[in-house]
Every structure is written in structure tokens, then in C-alpha cells.
mmCIF file of C-alpha atoms in Angstrom:
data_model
loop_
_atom_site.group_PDB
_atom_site.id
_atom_site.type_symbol
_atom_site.label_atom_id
_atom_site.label_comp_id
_atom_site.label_asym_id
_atom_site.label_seq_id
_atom_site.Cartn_x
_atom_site.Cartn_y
_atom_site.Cartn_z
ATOM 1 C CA UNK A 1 16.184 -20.552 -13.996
ATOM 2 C CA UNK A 2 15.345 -16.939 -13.841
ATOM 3 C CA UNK A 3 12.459 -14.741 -12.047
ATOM 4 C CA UNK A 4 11.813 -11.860 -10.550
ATOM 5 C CA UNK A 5 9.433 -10.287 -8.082
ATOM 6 C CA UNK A 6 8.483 -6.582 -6.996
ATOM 7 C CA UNK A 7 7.328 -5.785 -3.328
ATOM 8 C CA UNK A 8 5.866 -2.255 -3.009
ATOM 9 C CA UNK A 9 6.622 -1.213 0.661
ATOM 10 C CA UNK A 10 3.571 0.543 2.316
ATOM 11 C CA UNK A 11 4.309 4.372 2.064
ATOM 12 C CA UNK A 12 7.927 3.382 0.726
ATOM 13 C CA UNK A 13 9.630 2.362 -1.937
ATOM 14 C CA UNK A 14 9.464 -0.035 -4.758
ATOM 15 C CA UNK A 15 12.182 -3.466 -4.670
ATOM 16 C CA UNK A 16 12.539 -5.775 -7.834
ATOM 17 C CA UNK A 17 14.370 -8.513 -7.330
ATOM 18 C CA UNK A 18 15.648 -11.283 -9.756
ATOM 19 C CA UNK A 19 17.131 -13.982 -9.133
ATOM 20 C CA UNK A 20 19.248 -16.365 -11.491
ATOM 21 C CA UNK A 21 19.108 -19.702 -9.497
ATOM 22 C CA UNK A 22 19.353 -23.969 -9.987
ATOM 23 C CA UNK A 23 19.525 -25.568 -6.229
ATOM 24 C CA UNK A 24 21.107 -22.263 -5.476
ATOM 25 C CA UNK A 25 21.184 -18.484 -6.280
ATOM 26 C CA UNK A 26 23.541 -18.109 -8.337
ATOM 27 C CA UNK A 27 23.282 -14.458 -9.627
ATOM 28 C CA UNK A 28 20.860 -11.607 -7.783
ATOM 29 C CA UNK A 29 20.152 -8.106 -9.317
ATOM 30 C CA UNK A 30 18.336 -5.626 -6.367
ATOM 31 C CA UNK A 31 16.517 -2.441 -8.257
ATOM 32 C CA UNK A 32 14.198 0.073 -7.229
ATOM 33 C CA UNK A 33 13.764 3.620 -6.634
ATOM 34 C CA UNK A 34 14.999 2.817 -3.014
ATOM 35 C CA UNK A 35 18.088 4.570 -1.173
ATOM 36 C CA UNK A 36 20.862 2.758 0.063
ATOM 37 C CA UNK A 37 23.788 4.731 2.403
ATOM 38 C CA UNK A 38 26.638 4.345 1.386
ATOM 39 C CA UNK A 39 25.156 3.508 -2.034
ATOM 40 C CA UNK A 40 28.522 2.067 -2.962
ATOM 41 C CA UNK A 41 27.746 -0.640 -0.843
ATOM 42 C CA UNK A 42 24.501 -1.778 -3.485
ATOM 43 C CA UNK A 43 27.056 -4.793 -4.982
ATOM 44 C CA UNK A 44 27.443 -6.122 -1.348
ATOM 45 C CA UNK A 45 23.616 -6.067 -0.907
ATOM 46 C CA UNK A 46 23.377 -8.215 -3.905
ATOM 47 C CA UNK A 47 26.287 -10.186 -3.129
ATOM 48 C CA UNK A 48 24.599 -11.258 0.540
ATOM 49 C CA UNK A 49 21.408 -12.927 -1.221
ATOM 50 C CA UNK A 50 23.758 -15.549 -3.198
ATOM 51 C CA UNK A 51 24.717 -19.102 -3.053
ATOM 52 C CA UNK A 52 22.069 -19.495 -0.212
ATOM 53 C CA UNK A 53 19.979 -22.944 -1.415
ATOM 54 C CA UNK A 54 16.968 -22.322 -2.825
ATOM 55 C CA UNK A 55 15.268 -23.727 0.337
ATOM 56 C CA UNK A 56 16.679 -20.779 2.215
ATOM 57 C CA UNK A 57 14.978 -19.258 5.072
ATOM 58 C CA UNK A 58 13.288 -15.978 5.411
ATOM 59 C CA UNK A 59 15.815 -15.733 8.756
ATOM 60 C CA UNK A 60 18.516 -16.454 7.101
ATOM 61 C CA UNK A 61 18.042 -13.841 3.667
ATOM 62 C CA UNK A 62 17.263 -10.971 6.639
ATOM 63 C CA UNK A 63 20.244 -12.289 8.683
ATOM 64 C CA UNK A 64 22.688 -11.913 5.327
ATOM 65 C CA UNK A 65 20.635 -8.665 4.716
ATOM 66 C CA UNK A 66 21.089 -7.253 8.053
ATOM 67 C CA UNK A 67 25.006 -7.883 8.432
ATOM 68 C CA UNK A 68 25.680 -5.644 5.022
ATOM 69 C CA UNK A 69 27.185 -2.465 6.801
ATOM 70 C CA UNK A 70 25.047 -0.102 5.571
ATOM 71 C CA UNK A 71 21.575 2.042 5.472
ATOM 72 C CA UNK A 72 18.230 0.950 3.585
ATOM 73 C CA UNK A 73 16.027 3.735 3.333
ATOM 74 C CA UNK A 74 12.324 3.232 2.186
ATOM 75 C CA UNK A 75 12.444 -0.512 2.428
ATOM 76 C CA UNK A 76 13.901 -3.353 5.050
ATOM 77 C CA UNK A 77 15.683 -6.516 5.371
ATOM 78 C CA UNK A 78 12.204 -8.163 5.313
ATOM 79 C CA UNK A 79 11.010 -6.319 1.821
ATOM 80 C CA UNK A 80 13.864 -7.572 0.527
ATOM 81 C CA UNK A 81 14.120 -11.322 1.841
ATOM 82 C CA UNK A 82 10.278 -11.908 1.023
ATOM 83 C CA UNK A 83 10.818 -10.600 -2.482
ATOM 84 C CA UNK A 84 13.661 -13.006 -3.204
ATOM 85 C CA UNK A 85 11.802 -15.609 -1.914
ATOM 86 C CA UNK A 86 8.961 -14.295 -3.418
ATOM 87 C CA UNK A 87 11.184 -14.437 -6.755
ATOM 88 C CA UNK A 88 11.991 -18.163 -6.467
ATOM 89 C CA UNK A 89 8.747 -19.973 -5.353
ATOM 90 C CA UNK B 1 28.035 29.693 8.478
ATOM 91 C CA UNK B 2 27.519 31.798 5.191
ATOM 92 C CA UNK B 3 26.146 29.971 2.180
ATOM 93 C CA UNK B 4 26.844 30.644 -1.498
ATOM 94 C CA UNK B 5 23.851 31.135 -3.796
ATOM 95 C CA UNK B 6 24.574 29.898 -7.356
ATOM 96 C CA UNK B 7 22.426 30.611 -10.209
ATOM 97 C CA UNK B 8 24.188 30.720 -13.283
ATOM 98 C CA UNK B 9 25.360 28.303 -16.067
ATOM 99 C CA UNK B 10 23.549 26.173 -17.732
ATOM 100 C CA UNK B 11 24.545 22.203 -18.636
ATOM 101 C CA UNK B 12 24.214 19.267 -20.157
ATOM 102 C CA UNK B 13 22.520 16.614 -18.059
ATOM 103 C CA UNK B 14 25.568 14.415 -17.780
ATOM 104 C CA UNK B 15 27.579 17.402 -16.988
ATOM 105 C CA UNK B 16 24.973 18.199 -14.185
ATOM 106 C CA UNK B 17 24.841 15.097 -12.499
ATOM 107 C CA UNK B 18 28.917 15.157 -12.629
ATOM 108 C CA UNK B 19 28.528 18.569 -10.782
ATOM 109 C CA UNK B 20 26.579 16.779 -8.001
ATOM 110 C CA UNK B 21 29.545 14.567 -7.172
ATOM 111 C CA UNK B 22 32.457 17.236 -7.739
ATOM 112 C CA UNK B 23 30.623 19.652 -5.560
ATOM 113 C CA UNK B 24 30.035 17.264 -2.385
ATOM 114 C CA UNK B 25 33.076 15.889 -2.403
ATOM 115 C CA UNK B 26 34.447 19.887 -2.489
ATOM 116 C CA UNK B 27 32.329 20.445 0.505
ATOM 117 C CA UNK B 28 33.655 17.073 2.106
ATOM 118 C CA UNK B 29 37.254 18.226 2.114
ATOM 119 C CA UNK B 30 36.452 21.634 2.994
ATOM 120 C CA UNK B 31 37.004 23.149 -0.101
ATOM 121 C CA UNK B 32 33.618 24.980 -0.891
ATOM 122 C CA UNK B 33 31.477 27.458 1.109
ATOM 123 C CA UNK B 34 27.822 25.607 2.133
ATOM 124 C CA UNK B 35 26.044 26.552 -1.055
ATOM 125 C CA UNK B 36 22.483 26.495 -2.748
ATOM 126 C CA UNK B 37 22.584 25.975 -6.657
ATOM 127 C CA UNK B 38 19.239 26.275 -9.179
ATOM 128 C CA UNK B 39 20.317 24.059 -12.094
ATOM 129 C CA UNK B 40 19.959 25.239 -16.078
ATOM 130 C CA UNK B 41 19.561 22.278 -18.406
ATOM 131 C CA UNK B 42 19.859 22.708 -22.166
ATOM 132 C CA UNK B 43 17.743 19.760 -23.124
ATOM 133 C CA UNK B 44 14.765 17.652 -22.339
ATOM 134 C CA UNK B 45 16.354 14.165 -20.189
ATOM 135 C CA UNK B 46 15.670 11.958 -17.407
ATOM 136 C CA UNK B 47 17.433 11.834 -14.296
ATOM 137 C CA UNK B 48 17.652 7.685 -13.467
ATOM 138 C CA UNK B 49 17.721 6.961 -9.735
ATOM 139 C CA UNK B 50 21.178 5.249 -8.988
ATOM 140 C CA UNK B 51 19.590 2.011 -8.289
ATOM 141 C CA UNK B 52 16.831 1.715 -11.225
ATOM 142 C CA UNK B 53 16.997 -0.217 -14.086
ATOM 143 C CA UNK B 54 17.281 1.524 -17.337
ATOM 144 C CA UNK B 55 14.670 -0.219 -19.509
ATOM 145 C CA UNK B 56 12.443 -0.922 -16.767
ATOM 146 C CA UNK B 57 12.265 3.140 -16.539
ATOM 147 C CA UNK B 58 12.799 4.423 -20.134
ATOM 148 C CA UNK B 59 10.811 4.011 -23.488
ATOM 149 C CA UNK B 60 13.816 3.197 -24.757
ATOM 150 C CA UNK B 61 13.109 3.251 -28.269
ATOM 151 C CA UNK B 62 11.295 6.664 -28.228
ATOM 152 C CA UNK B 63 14.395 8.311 -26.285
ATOM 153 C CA UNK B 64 16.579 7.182 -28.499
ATOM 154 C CA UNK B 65 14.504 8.519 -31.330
ATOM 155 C CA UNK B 66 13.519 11.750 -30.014
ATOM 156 C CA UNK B 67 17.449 12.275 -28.293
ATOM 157 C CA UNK B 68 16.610 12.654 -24.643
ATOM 158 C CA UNK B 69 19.598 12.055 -22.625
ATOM 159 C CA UNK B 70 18.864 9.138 -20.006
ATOM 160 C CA UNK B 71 21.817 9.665 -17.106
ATOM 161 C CA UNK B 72 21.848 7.712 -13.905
ATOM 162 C CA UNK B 73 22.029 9.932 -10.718
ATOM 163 C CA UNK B 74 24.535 9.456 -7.723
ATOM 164 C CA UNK B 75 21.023 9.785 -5.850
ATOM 165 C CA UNK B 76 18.665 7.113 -5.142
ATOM 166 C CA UNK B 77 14.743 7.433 -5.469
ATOM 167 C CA UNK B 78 12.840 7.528 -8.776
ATOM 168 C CA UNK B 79 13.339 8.855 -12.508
ATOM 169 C CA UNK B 80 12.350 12.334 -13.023
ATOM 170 C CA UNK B 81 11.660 13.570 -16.319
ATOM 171 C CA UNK B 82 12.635 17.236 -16.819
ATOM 172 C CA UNK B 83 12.640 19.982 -19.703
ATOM 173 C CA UNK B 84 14.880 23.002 -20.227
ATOM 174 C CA UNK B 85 12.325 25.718 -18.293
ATOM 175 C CA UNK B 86 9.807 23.391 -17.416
ATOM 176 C CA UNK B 87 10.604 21.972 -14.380
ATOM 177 C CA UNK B 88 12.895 23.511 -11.022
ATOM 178 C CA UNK B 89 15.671 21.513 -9.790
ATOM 179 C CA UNK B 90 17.668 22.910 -6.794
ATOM 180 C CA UNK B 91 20.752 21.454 -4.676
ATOM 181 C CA UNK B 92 22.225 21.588 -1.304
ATOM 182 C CA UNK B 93 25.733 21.232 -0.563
ATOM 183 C CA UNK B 94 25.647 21.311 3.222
ATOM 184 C CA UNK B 95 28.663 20.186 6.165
ATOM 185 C CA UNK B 96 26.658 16.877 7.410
ATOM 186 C CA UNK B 97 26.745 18.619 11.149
ATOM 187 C CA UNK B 98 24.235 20.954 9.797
ATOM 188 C CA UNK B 99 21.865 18.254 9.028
ATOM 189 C CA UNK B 100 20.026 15.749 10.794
ATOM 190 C CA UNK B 101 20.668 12.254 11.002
ATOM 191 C CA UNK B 102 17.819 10.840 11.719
ATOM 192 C CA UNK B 103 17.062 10.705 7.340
ATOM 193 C CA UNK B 104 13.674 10.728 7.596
ATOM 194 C CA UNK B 105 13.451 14.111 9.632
ATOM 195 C CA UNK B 106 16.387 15.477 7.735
ATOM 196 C CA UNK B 107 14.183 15.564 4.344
ATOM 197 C CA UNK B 108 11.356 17.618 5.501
ATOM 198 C CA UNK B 109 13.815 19.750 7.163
ATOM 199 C CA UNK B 110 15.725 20.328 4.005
ATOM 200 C CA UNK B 111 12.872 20.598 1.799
ATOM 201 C CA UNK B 112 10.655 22.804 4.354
ATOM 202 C CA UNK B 113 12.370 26.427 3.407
ATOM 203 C CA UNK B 114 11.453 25.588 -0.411
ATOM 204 C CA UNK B 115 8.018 24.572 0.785
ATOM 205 C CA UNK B 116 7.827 28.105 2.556
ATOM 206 C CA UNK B 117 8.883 29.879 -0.336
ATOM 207 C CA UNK B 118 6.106 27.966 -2.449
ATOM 208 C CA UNK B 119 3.652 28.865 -0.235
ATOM 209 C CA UNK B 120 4.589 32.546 -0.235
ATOM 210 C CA UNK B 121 3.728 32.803 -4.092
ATOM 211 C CA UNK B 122 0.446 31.157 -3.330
ATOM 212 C CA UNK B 123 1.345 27.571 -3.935
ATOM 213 C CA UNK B 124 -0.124 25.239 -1.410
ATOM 214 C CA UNK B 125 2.072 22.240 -1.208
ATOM 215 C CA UNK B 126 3.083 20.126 1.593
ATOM 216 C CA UNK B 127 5.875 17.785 2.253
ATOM 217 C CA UNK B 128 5.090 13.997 2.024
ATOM 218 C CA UNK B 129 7.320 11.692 3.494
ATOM 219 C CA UNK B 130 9.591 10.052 2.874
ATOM 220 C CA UNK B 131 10.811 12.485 0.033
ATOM 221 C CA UNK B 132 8.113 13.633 -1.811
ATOM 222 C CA UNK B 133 6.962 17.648 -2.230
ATOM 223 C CA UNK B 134 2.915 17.776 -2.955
ATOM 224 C CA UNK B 135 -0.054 19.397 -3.703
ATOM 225 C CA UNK B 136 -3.503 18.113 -2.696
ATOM 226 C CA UNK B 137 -4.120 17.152 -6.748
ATOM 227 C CA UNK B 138 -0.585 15.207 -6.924
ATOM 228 C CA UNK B 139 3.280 15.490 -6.698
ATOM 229 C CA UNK B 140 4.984 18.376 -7.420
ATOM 230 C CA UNK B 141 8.424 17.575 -6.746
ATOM 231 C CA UNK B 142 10.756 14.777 -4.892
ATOM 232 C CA UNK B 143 14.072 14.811 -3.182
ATOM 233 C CA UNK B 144 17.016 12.315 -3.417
ATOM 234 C CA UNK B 145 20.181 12.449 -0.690
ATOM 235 C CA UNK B 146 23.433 11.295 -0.756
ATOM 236 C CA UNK B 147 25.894 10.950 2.390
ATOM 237 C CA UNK B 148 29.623 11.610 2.682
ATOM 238 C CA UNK B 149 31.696 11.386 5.483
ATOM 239 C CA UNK B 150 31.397 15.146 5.894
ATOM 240 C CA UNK B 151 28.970 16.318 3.290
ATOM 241 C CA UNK B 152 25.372 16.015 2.490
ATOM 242 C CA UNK B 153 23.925 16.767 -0.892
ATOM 243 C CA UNK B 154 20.315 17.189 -0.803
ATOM 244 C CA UNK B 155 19.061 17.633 -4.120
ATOM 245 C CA UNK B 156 15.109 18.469 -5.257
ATOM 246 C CA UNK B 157 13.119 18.389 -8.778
ATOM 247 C CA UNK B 158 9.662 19.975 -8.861
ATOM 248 C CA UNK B 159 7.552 20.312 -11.641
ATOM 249 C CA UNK B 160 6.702 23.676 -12.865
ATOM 250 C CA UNK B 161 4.994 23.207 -16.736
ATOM 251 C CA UNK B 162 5.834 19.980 -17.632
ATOM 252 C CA UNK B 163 4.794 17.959 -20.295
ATOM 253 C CA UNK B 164 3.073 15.398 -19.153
ATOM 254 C CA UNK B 165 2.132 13.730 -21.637
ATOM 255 C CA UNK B 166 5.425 13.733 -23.139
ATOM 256 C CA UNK B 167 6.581 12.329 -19.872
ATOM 257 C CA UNK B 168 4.457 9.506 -20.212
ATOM 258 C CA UNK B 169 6.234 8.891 -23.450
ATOM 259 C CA UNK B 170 9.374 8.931 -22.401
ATOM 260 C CA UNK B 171 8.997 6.973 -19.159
ATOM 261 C CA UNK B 172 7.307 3.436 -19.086
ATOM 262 C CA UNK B 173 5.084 4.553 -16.336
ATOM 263 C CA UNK B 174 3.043 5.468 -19.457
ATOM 264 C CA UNK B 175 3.179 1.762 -20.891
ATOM 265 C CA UNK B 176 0.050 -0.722 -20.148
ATOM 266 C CA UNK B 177 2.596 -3.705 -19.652
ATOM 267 C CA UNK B 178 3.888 -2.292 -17.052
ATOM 268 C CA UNK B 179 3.220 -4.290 -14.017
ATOM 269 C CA UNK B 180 0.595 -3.076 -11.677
ATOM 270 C CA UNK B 181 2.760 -3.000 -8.864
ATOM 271 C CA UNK B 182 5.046 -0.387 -10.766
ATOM 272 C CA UNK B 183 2.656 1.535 -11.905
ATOM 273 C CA UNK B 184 0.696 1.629 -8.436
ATOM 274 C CA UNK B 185 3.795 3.355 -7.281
ATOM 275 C CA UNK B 186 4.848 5.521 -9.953
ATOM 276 C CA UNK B 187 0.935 6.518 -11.168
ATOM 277 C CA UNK B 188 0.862 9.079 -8.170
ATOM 278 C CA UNK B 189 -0.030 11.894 -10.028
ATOM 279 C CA UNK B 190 1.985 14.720 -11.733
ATOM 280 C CA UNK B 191 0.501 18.147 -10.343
ATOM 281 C CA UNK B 192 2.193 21.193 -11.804
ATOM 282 C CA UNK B 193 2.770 24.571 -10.787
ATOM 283 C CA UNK B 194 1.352 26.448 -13.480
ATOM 284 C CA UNK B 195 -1.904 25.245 -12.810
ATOM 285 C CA UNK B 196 -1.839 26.504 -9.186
ATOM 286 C CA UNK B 197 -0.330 30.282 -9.822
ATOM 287 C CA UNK B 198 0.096 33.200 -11.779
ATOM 288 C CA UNK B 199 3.840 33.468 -11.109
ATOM 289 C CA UNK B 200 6.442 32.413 -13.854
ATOM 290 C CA UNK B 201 9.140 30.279 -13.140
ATOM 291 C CA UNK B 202 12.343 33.044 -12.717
ATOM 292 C CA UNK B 203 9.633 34.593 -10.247
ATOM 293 C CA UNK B 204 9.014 31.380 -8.123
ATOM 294 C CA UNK B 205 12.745 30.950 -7.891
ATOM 295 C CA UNK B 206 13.866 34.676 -6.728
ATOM 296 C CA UNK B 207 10.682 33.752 -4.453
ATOM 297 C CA UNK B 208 12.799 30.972 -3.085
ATOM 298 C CA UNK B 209 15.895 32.635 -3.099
ATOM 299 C CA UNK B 210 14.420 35.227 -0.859
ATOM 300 C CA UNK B 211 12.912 32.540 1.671
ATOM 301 C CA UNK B 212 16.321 31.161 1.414
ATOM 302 C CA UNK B 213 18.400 34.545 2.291
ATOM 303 C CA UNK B 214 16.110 35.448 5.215
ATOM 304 C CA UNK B 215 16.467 32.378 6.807
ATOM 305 C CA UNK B 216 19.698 31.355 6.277
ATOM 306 C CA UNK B 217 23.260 34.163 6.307
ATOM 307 C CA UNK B 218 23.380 33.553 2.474
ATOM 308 C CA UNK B 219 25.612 35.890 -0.457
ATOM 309 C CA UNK B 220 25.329 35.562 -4.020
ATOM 310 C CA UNK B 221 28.194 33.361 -5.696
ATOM 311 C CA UNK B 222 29.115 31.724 -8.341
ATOM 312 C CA UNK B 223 31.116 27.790 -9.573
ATOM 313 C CA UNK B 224 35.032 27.612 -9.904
ATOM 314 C CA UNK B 225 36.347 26.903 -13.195
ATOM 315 C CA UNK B 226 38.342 23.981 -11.745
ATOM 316 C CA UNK B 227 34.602 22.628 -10.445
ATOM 317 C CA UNK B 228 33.330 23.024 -13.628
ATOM 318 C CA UNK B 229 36.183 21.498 -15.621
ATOM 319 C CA UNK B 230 36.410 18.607 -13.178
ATOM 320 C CA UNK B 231 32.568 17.641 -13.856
ATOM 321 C CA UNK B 232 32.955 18.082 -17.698
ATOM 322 C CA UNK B 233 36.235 15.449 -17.625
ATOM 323 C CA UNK B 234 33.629 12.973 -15.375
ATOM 324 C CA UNK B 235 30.673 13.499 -17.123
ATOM 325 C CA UNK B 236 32.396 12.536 -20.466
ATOM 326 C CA UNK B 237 34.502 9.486 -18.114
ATOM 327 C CA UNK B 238 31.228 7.954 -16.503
ATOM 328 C CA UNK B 239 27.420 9.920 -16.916
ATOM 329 C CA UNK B 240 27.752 10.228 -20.442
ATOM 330 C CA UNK B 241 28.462 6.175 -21.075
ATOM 331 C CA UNK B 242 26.300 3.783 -21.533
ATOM 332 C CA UNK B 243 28.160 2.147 -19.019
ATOM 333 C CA UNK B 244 27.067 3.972 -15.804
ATOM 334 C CA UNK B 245 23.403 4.731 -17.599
ATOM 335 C CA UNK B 246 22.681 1.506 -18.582
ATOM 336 C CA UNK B 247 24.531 -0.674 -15.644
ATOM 337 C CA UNK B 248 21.110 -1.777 -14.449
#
């Protein structure tokens, strides 16, 4: 299956995720008009949101979010882990 | 510390954005003066954040039709859509002591002597946080950063006479389907300069290269041949391919 959701951060920045998933997610694209230091570090951002079950929890997408080494600017760990959830419920 | 003022040359799109990345990573090894540069484009184009995806941004039918260059920036934030003359695009190449690190702050900081400069020709904009330049009646300009390990680029379009209607042709802002969400955040209006002041555009930038000078030690200069060739061999490697443009 495939879906997508968009979270608009208050007075920030805009986060579509989508999600290619079956009892897991399998492939996840992150896009937006968001900054990310080092930017380089966008495919590891990605990378941390699969093969978690789709039954994940919100702790556990911030968690993966969180331990990517680098800077989210105009959105959080928790914009991001409620629109991938968001994406697959 | 002495910074170089460049205004001169003008580029393609892909060629400019190459010049973003050649000219930071000059500055990162030590091998170019701290240095303010107004950018010359030859055609109308949009400048795609690093992190957007292309057709979510881009009519893509009517840019291919109507030849406006899409390229992907090294810079996050949103797409701009600029014309030759019609809009003011500046950069800062700056050693990262200089600027804050707290990313927030450092954007109004970095934006606030253009802001000034606005202001002395009569424009009354503000700076809107997190990267946005604006006048009471809409957005006039926003700001995109990008981090080395010694070098901070800090670049800034504002809108002087754009098209606007043209830009909601070429950008899907302008599209109904468009989910509300995106358009909630992109809708902010457009407010341009023109509208606001009797000063032409070569006037509102020796306004801000004035501002510039007498705050900052700054000396006229100019790009070296080896910068320029460098950016012309990447833009033709990676911001002229669909590859990097169309990679989300």
C-alpha cells in the first residue's frame, strides 16, 4: 500500500510524508520546504522511519527520528512521526 | 575582516545554483575573501528547495512548454519563482565564526542589513521568522542557509516586479487540486516592491550596497575564472539534469 500525509507546523514549515508499507514500511519519501543540517543527511532521515511495523509507536518513530545526527529546522521529530503515522492509519 | 562585493555576470540558473556550492566550499577552505554577490539571471526559472518534490511544486506541463528552467537548490525552504530583472536575489559567503549558531537568530541577523537598506528607500518591510522578509500586505522575499564546517552561505530572493500571475502558472500553488494544507502555507501572499516605491531596481540595490559598505569594511570585487569555470563543469554534471531536479 501507499499514502501520504502533510502536517503544516504552526509558524513552520510544511512535511509530506509517504509511506510505501504491507505489515511494515517498506519505502519512506520525507519532502517539504523544511531545512535539514547537514542536508546530506535527508537519506538517513528517511532511512530511520523504515521497516518499523505498521503498529509502530509514536515513541519509537521520534526515538529513530531523534538519533539521526543532524539538525531539523522548521519542523520536529514529532511533525514528522505523527505525519507517518498520520500516513498509514 | 574585509568583504568582497560582487556584482557582475550574469548566468544561467543551473550555473547559479552551481556558484552557490563552488563559492562556500572556496570560503570553507579559505580560499575566498567573505563576500556579498547580487545575482544576474538570463531567464525566467524556479529555484526548487533541496528537499521539495518537483511535481508537487511545478506546473510541469506549462514549464516545459513555456522553457522555464526548474533547478533544485543546495538550500532548503520553498520554490521561488524569479524573472531576469524582476526579482533581487543576493548571497552571503561568510566564515561560520561570523555568524550565529543559534539558526533562528542567525537569519534575522543576516537578513537585517538588507532590511535596513529597504527601509532607507522607503520600503517598510520587516523580518518574519523563521526566514521570511515582509511587508504588512505579504512576502517580499525569503532566505534559505546552508552549513559547512567553516562556511555559511546565506542566500535571499525578494520580489521586486514580479509576475504574479505568471507565477501562479508556473507553480502549483496556483492549481485548485492542490491540497489545502499546501496551499494554506504557500498562499501567503506575494507583495512586491514596485508597488511600495518609486525607486527602480539598480537603485534599490546600490541602496543596499551602501547599507552594506557602511556597516560592514567592504571593497568592490569581482569572481575568479577558475570559480566560474568550476560551476559551469557542475552545473552541466548535476543542476542541469533531470537527475538532481527531478530526484524528488
Amino acid at each position: 500500500m501507499h499514502d501520504s500525509a502533510t502536517v503544516k507546523v504552526p509558524a513552520g514549515k510544511l512535511v509530506e510524508v509517504d509511506v510505501t508499507y504491507d505489515d511494515r514500511l517498506t519505502d519512506v519519501r520525507v519532502t517539504g520546504d523544511f531545512f535539514l543540517e547537514p542536508p546530506e543527511r535527508h537519506a538517513s532521515l528517511e532511512a530511520a522511519l523504515e521497516g518499523h511495523p505498521t503498529d509502530v509507536s509514536r515513541t519509537t518513530l521520534v526515538e529513530a527520528i531523534e538519533a539521526v545526527d543532524a539538525t531539523l529546522i522548521g519542523f520536529d521529530a514529532e511533525h514528522l512521526a505523527d505525519a507517518t503515522l498520520e500516513a498509514i492509519r | 575582516m574585509t568583504y568582497r562585493i560582487v556584482d557582475a555576470g550574469t548566468y544561467s540558473e543551473p550555473v547559479q545554483q552551481a556558484l552557490e556550492g563552488v563559492l562556500t566550499e572556496r570560503l570553507d577552505e579559505g580560499d575566498l575573501e567573505p563576500t556579498l554577490r547580487f545575482w544576474h539571471r538570463e531567464s525566467p526559472a524556479v529555484a526548487l528547495g533541496r528537499f521539495q518534490a518537483y511535481e508537487d511544486e511545478v506546473a510541469v506541463d506549462y514549464v516545459d512548454e513555456h522553457d522555464v528552467d526548474v533547478v533544485r537548490r543546495l538550500t532548503g525552504g520553498g520554490a521561488m519563482y524569479v524573472e531576469p530583472g524582476a526579482v533581487i536575489t543576493y548571497s552571503l559567503y561568510l566564515p561560520r565564526e561570523a555568524v550565529s549558531d543559534d539558526i533562528e537568530a542567525s537569519y534575522a541577523e543576516l537578513d537585517q542589513w538588507a532590511i535596513d537598506a529597504l527601509r532607507s528607500v522607503g520600503l517598510d518591510v520587516f523580518h518574519e521568522p523563521l526566514n521570511d522578509i515582509s511587508h504588512a500586505d505579504g512576502k517580499i522575499g525569503g532566505s534559505a542557509q546552508l552549513r559547512k564546517d567553516d562556511a555559511v552561505l546565506h542566500h535571499t530572493t525578494m520580489s521586486y516586479a514580479l509576475d504574479t500571475s505568471e507565477m501562479l502558472r508556473v507553480l502549483r500553488i496556483g492549481e485548485e487540486k492542490v491540497s489545502d494544507k499546501a496551499i494554506e502555507s504557500a498562499e501567503k501572499r506575494v507583495a512586491v516592491m514596485r508597488d511600495y516605491v518609486d525607486a527602480n531596481r539598480a537603485e534599490i540595490i546600490d541602496a543596499m550596497k551602501e547599507t552594506f559598505a557602511d556597516r560592514f569594511d567592504a571593497e568592490p570585487g569581482s569572481l575568479p575564472d577558475d570559480v566560474v569555470n568550476d560551476a559551469r563543469t557542475r552545473a552541466t554534471e548535476t543542476f542541469a539534469t533531470d537527475e538532481w531536479n527531478r530526484k524528488l
